[in-house]
Amino acid sequence: PGLLEPMSTLVRVPKSASTLGIAIEGGANTRQPLPRIVTIQRGGSAHNCRQLKVGQVILEVNGISLRGREHREAACLIAEAFKTKEKDYIDFLITEFN
Amino acid sequence: REKRLTLPPSEITLL
């Protein structure tokens, strides 16, 4: 269903560094209902993949929708996705629009 | 719009 989001893009981030290297803000019941990327750290996996940008909103992580999830829950899902050894990448469904 | 303004800001988490 996430793929039906207008103007959304699937970005696969290989785990190329020991950190993911993004900061997010937002989550359900805040002014920013879906997590938005506010920082990309140089040298992190996200920076290395060159496709994630500050300001993008994350709709899904490995096919799991972040809609309705509070900030901490969304952050945990992303942290778990980075930590798991099942995959050597994370798929983000992102949109440029809030 | 009113409701939106009353929603709190989010914390920021580095991942």
Coordinates of N, CA, C and O in Angstrom, one line a residue:
Chain A
P1 N 0.8 -1.2 0.0 CA 0.0 0.0 0.0 C 0.9 1.3 0.0 O 0.5 2.2 -0.6
G2 N 2.0 1.2 0.6 CA 2.9 2.4 0.7 C 3.4 2.8 -0.7 O 3.6 4.0 -0.9
L3 N 3.4 1.9 -1.6 CA 3.9 2.2 -2.9 C 2.9 3.0 -3.7 O 3.2 3.6 -4.7
L4 N 1.7 3.1 -3.1 CA 0.7 4.0 -3.8 C 0.8 5.4 -3.3 O 0.0 6.3 -3.8
E5 N 1.7 5.7 -2.4 CA 1.9 7.1 -1.9 C 2.3 7.9 -3.1 O 3.1 7.5 -3.9
P6 N 1.7 9.1 -3.3 CA 2.1 9.9 -4.4 C 3.6 10.4 -4.2 O 4.0 10.7 -3.1
M7 N 4.3 10.4 -5.2 CA 5.7 11.0 -5.2 C 6.6 10.3 -4.2 O 7.4 11.0 -3.5
S8 N 6.5 9.1 -4.0 CA 7.3 8.4 -3.0 C 8.4 7.6 -3.8 O 8.3 7.3 -5.0
T9 N 9.6 7.5 -3.2 CA 10.7 6.8 -3.8 C 11.3 5.8 -2.8 O 11.4 6.0 -1.6
L10 N 11.6 4.6 -3.3 CA 12.2 3.6 -2.5 C 13.8 3.8 -2.6 O 14.3 3.8 -3.7
V11 N 14.4 3.9 -1.4 CA 15.8 4.1 -1.4 C 16.4 2.9 -0.6 O 16.0 2.7 0.6
R12 N 17.3 2.2 -1.2 CA 18.0 1.1 -0.5 C 19.3 1.6 0.0 O 20.2 2.1 -0.7
V13 N 19.5 1.6 1.4 CA 20.7 2.1 2.0 C 21.6 0.9 2.4 O 21.2 0.2 3.4
P14 N 22.7 0.6 1.7 CA 23.6 -0.5 2.2 C 24.2 -0.1 3.5 O 24.5 1.1 3.8
K15 N 24.4 -1.1 4.4 CA 25.1 -0.8 5.7 C 26.6 -0.8 5.5 O 27.3 -1.7 5.8
S16 N 27.0 0.3 4.9 CA 28.4 0.5 4.5 C 29.3 1.0 5.5 O 30.5 1.1 5.4
A17 N 28.7 1.5 6.6 CA 29.5 2.1 7.7 C 28.9 1.5 9.1 O 27.8 0.9 9.1
S18 N 29.6 1.8 10.1 CA 29.2 1.2 11.4 C 28.0 2.0 12.0 O 27.3 1.5 12.9
T19 N 27.7 3.2 11.5 CA 26.4 3.9 11.9 C 25.6 4.1 10.6 O 26.1 4.2 9.5
L20 N 24.3 4.4 10.9 CA 23.4 4.8 9.8 C 23.6 6.3 9.6 O 23.8 6.7 8.4
G21 N 23.7 7.1 10.6 CA 24.1 8.5 10.5 C 23.0 9.4 10.0 O 23.3 10.3 9.2
I22 N 21.8 9.2 10.5 CA 20.7 10.2 10.3 C 20.1 10.6 11.6 O 20.1 9.9 12.6
A23 N 19.6 11.9 11.6 CA 18.8 12.3 12.8 C 17.4 12.5 12.2 O 17.3 13.1 11.1
I24 N 16.4 12.1 13.0 CA 15.0 12.3 12.6 C 14.3 13.1 13.7 O 14.6 13.0 14.8
E25 N 13.3 13.8 13.2 CA 12.3 14.4 14.1 C 10.9 14.0 13.6 O 10.7 13.7 12.5
G26 N 10.0 14.0 14.6 CA 8.6 13.8 14.2 C 8.1 12.4 14.6 O 8.9 11.5 14.9
G27 N 6.8 12.3 14.5 CA 6.1 11.1 14.8 C 4.7 11.4 15.2 O 4.4 12.6 15.3
A28 N 3.9 10.4 15.3 CA 2.5 10.6 15.6 C 2.3 11.5 16.9 O 3.2 11.5 17.8
N29 N 1.3 12.4 16.8 CA 1.0 13.3 17.9 C 2.0 14.4 18.1 O 2.2 14.9 19.2
T30 N 2.8 14.7 17.1 CA 3.6 15.9 17.1 C 3.3 16.7 15.9 O 2.5 16.3 15.0
R31 N 3.9 17.9 15.8 CA 3.7 18.8 14.6 C 4.1 18.2 13.3 O 3.8 18.6 12.2
Q32 N 5.0 17.2 13.4 CA 5.6 16.5 12.2 C 5.1 15.1 12.3 O 5.8 14.3 13.0
P33 N 4.0 14.7 11.8 CA 3.4 13.4 12.0 C 4.2 12.2 11.5 O 4.0 11.1 12.0
L34 N 5.0 12.4 10.5 CA 5.9 11.3 10.0 C 7.3 11.8 10.2 O 7.6 12.9 10.0
P35 N 8.2 10.8 10.5 CA 9.6 11.2 10.7 C 10.2 11.9 9.5 O 10.1 11.4 8.4
R36 N 10.9 13.0 9.8 CA 11.6 13.8 8.8 C 13.1 13.7 9.1 O 13.5 13.8 10.2
I37 N 13.9 13.6 8.0 CA 15.4 13.6 8.2 C 15.8 15.0 8.4 O 15.6 15.9 7.6
V38 N 16.5 15.3 9.6 CA 17.0 16.6 9.9 C 18.5 16.8 9.8 O 19.0 17.9 9.6
T39 N 19.2 15.6 9.8 CA 20.7 15.7 9.7 C 21.1 14.4 9.0 O 20.5 13.3 9.2
I40 N 22.1 14.5 8.2 CA 22.8 13.3 7.6 C 24.3 13.5 8.0 O 24.9 14.5 7.6
Q41 N 24.8 12.6 8.7 CA 26.2 12.7 9.2 C 27.2 12.2 8.1 O 27.0 11.1 7.6
R42 N 28.2 12.9 7.9 CA 29.2 12.5 7.0 C 29.9 11.2 7.4 O 30.1 11.0 8.6
G43 N 30.1 10.3 6.5 CA 30.7 9.0 6.8 C 29.8 7.9 7.3 O 30.2 6.8 7.4
G44 N 28.5 8.3 7.5 CA 27.6 7.2 7.9 C 27.0 6.5 6.6 O 27.2 6.9 5.5
S45 N 26.3 5.4 6.9 CA 25.8 4.6 5.8 C 24.8 5.5 4.9 O 24.9 5.3 3.7
A46 N 24.0 6.3 5.5 CA 23.1 7.1 4.8 C 23.8 8.1 3.9 O 23.4 8.3 2.7
H47 N 24.8 8.7 4.4 CA 25.6 9.7 3.6 C 26.3 9.0 2.5 O 26.3 9.5 1.3
N48 N 26.9 7.8 2.7 CA 27.6 7.0 1.7 C 26.7 6.7 0.5 O 27.1 6.6 -0.6
C49 N 25.4 6.4 0.8 CA 24.5 6.0 -0.3 C 24.1 7.1 -1.2 O 23.6 6.9 -2.3
R50 N 24.2 8.4 -0.7 CA 24.0 9.6 -1.5 C 22.6 9.8 -2.0 O 22.3 10.7 -2.8
Q51 N 21.6 9.0 -1.5 CA 20.2 9.2 -2.0 C 19.3 9.8 -1.0 O 18.2 10.3 -1.4
L52 N 19.7 9.8 0.3 CA 18.9 10.4 1.3 C 19.3 11.8 1.5 O 20.5 12.1 1.4
K53 N 18.3 12.7 1.7 CA 18.6 14.1 1.9 C 17.8 14.7 3.1 O 16.7 14.2 3.4
V54 N 18.4 15.7 3.6 CA 17.7 16.4 4.7 C 16.4 17.0 4.2 O 16.3 17.5 3.1
G55 N 15.3 16.8 5.0 CA 14.0 17.3 4.6 C 13.1 16.2 4.1 O 11.9 16.4 4.1
Q56 N 13.6 15.1 3.7 CA 12.8 14.0 3.2 C 12.1 13.4 4.4 O 12.6 13.3 5.5
V57 N 10.9 12.9 4.1 CA 10.0 12.3 5.1 C 10.0 10.8 4.9 O 9.9 10.3 3.7
I58 N 10.2 10.0 6.0 CA 10.2 8.6 5.8 C 8.8 8.0 6.0 O 8.2 8.2 7.1
L59 N 8.4 7.3 5.0 CA 7.0 6.7 5.0 C 7.1 5.3 5.5 O 6.2 4.8 6.3
E60 N 8.1 4.5 5.1 CA 8.2 3.1 5.5 C 9.6 2.7 5.7 O 10.5 3.3 5.1
V61 N 9.9 1.7 6.5 CA 11.2 1.1 6.8 C 11.1 -0.4 6.5 O 10.3 -1.0 7.2
N62 N 11.8 -0.9 5.6 CA 11.7 -2.3 5.2 C 10.2 -2.7 5.0 O 9.8 -3.8 5.5
G63 N 9.4 -1.9 4.4 CA 8.0 -2.2 4.1 C 7.1 -2.0 5.3 O 5.9 -2.2 5.2
I64 N 7.6 -1.5 6.4 CA 6.7 -1.3 7.6 C 6.4 0.2 7.6 O 7.3 1.1 7.6
S65 N 5.1 0.5 7.6 CA 4.6 1.9 7.6 C 4.9 2.6 8.9 O 4.7 2.0 10.0
L66 N 5.3 3.8 8.9 CA 5.6 4.6 10.1 C 4.4 5.5 10.5 O 4.4 6.1 11.5
R67 N 3.3 5.4 9.7 CA 2.1 6.2 9.9 C 1.5 5.8 11.2 O 1.3 4.6 11.5
G68 N 1.2 6.8 12.1 CA 0.6 6.5 13.3 C 1.5 6.1 14.4 O 1.1 5.8 15.6
R69 N 2.8 6.0 14.1 CA 3.8 5.6 15.2 C 4.4 6.8 15.8 O 4.8 7.7 15.1
E70 N 4.5 6.7 17.1 CA 5.1 7.9 17.8 C 6.6 7.9 17.6 O 7.2 6.9 17.1
H71 N 7.2 9.0 17.9 CA 8.7 9.2 17.6 C 9.6 8.0 18.0 O 10.4 7.5 17.2
R72 N 9.4 7.7 19.3 CA 10.3 6.6 19.8 C 10.1 5.3 19.1 O 11.1 4.6 18.9
E73 N 8.9 5.0 18.8 CA 8.6 3.7 18.1 C 9.2 3.7 16.7 O 9.9 2.8 16.3
A74 N 9.1 4.9 16.0 CA 9.7 5.0 14.7 C 11.2 4.9 14.7 O 11.8 4.2 13.9
A75 N 11.8 5.6 15.7 CA 13.2 5.6 15.9 C 13.7 4.1 16.2 O 14.7 3.7 15.7
C76 N 13.0 3.4 17.0 CA 13.3 2.0 17.4 C 13.3 1.1 16.1 O 14.2 0.3 15.9
L77 N 12.2 1.3 15.3 CA 12.1 0.5 14.1 C 13.3 0.7 13.2 O 13.9 -0.3 12.6
I78 N 13.7 1.9 13.0 CA 14.9 2.2 12.2 C 16.2 1.7 12.8 O 17.0 1.1 12.1
A79 N 16.3 1.8 14.1 CA 17.5 1.3 14.8 C 17.6 -0.2 14.7 O 18.6 -0.8 14.4
E80 N 16.4 -0.9 14.8 CA 16.4 -2.3 14.7 C 16.7 -2.8 13.3 O 17.4 -3.7 13.1
A81 N 16.2 -2.0 12.3 CA 16.5 -2.3 10.9 C 18.0 -2.2 10.6 O 18.5 -3.0 9.8
F82 N 18.6 -1.3 11.3 CA 20.1 -1.1 11.1 C 20.9 -2.2 11.8 O 21.9 -2.7 11.3
K83 N 20.4 -2.6 12.9 CA 21.1 -3.6 13.8 C 21.0 -5.0 13.3 O 21.9 -5.8 13.4
T84 N 19.8 -5.4 12.7 CA 19.6 -6.8 12.3 C 20.6 -7.3 11.3 O 21.0 -6.5 10.4
K85 N 21.1 -8.5 11.5 CA 22.0 -9.1 10.6 C 21.4 -9.8 9.5 O 22.0 -10.4 8.6
E86 N 20.0 -9.8 9.5 CA 19.3 -10.5 8.4 C 19.5 -9.9 7.1 O 19.4 -10.5 6.0
K87 N 19.7 -8.5 7.1 CA 19.8 -7.8 5.8 C 21.0 -6.9 5.9 O 21.3 -6.3 7.0
D88 N 21.8 -6.8 4.8 CA 22.9 -5.8 4.8 C 22.5 -4.5 4.2 O 23.3 -3.8 3.7
Y89 N 21.2 -4.2 4.2 CA 20.7 -2.9 3.7 C 19.4 -2.6 4.5 O 18.9 -3.4 5.2
I90 N 19.0 -1.3 4.3 CA 17.7 -0.9 4.8 C 16.9 -0.3 3.6 O 17.5 0.6 2.9
D91 N 15.7 -0.7 3.4 CA 14.9 0.0 2.4 C 14.0 1.1 3.1 O 13.3 0.8 4.0
F92 N 14.2 2.3 2.6 CA 13.4 3.4 3.1 C 12.4 3.8 1.9 O 12.9 4.0 0.8
L93 N 11.1 4.0 2.3 CA 10.2 4.6 1.3 C 10.1 6.1 1.8 O 9.7 6.4 2.9
I94 N 10.6 7.0 0.9 CA 10.6 8.4 1.3 C 9.8 9.3 0.4 O 9.5 8.9 -0.8
T95 N 9.5 10.4 0.9 CA 8.8 11.4 0.0 C 9.4 12.8 0.3 O 9.9 13.0 1.4
E96 N 9.4 13.6 -0.7 CA 10.0 15.0 -0.5 C 8.9 15.9 0.2 O 9.3 17.0 0.6
F97 N 7.7 15.4 0.3 CA 6.6 16.3 0.7 C 6.1 16.0 2.0 O 5.9 14.8 2.4
N98 N 5.8 17.0 2.8 CA 5.2 16.8 4.1 C 3.7 16.6 4.0 O 3.0 17.3 3.3
Chain B
R1 N -6.2 23.5 11.3 CA -5.0 24.4 11.4 C -4.7 24.7 12.9 O -3.6 24.7 13.4
E2 N -5.8 25.1 13.6 CA -5.7 25.4 15.0 C -5.1 24.2 15.7 O -4.2 24.3 16.5
K3 N -5.6 23.0 15.4 CA -5.2 21.8 16.1 C -3.7 21.6 15.9 O -2.9 21.2 16.8
R4 N -3.3 21.8 14.6 CA -1.9 21.6 14.2 C -1.0 22.4 15.1 O 0.1 22.0 15.5
L5 N -1.4 23.7 15.3 CA -0.6 24.6 16.1 C -0.4 24.1 17.5 O 0.6 24.5 18.2
T6 N -1.4 23.4 18.0 CA -1.3 23.0 19.4 C -0.5 21.7 19.6 O -0.2 21.4 20.7
L7 N -0.2 21.0 18.5 CA 0.6 19.8 18.7 C 2.0 20.1 19.1 O 2.6 21.1 18.6
P8 N 2.6 19.3 20.0 CA 3.9 19.7 20.5 C 5.0 19.4 19.4 O 4.8 18.6 18.5
P9 N 6.2 20.0 19.5 CA 7.3 19.7 18.6 C 7.8 18.3 19.0 O 7.5 17.8 20.1
S10 N 8.5 17.7 18.1 CA 9.0 16.4 18.3 C 10.4 16.5 18.9 O 11.1 17.4 18.6
E11 N 10.8 15.4 19.6 CA 12.2 15.3 19.9 C 13.0 14.9 18.7 O 12.4 14.5 17.7
I12 N 14.3 14.9 18.8 CA 15.1 14.5 17.7 C 16.0 13.4 18.1 O 16.5 13.4 19.2
T13 N 16.1 12.4 17.3 CA 16.9 11.2 17.6 C 17.9 11.0 16.6 O 17.6 11.0 15.4
L14 N 19.2 10.8 17.0 CA 20.3 10.4 16.1 C 20.4 8.9 16.0 O 20.4 8.2 17.0
L15 N 20.4 8.4 14.8 CA 20.4 7.0 14.6 C 21.7 6.6 13.8 O 22.2 7.4 13.0

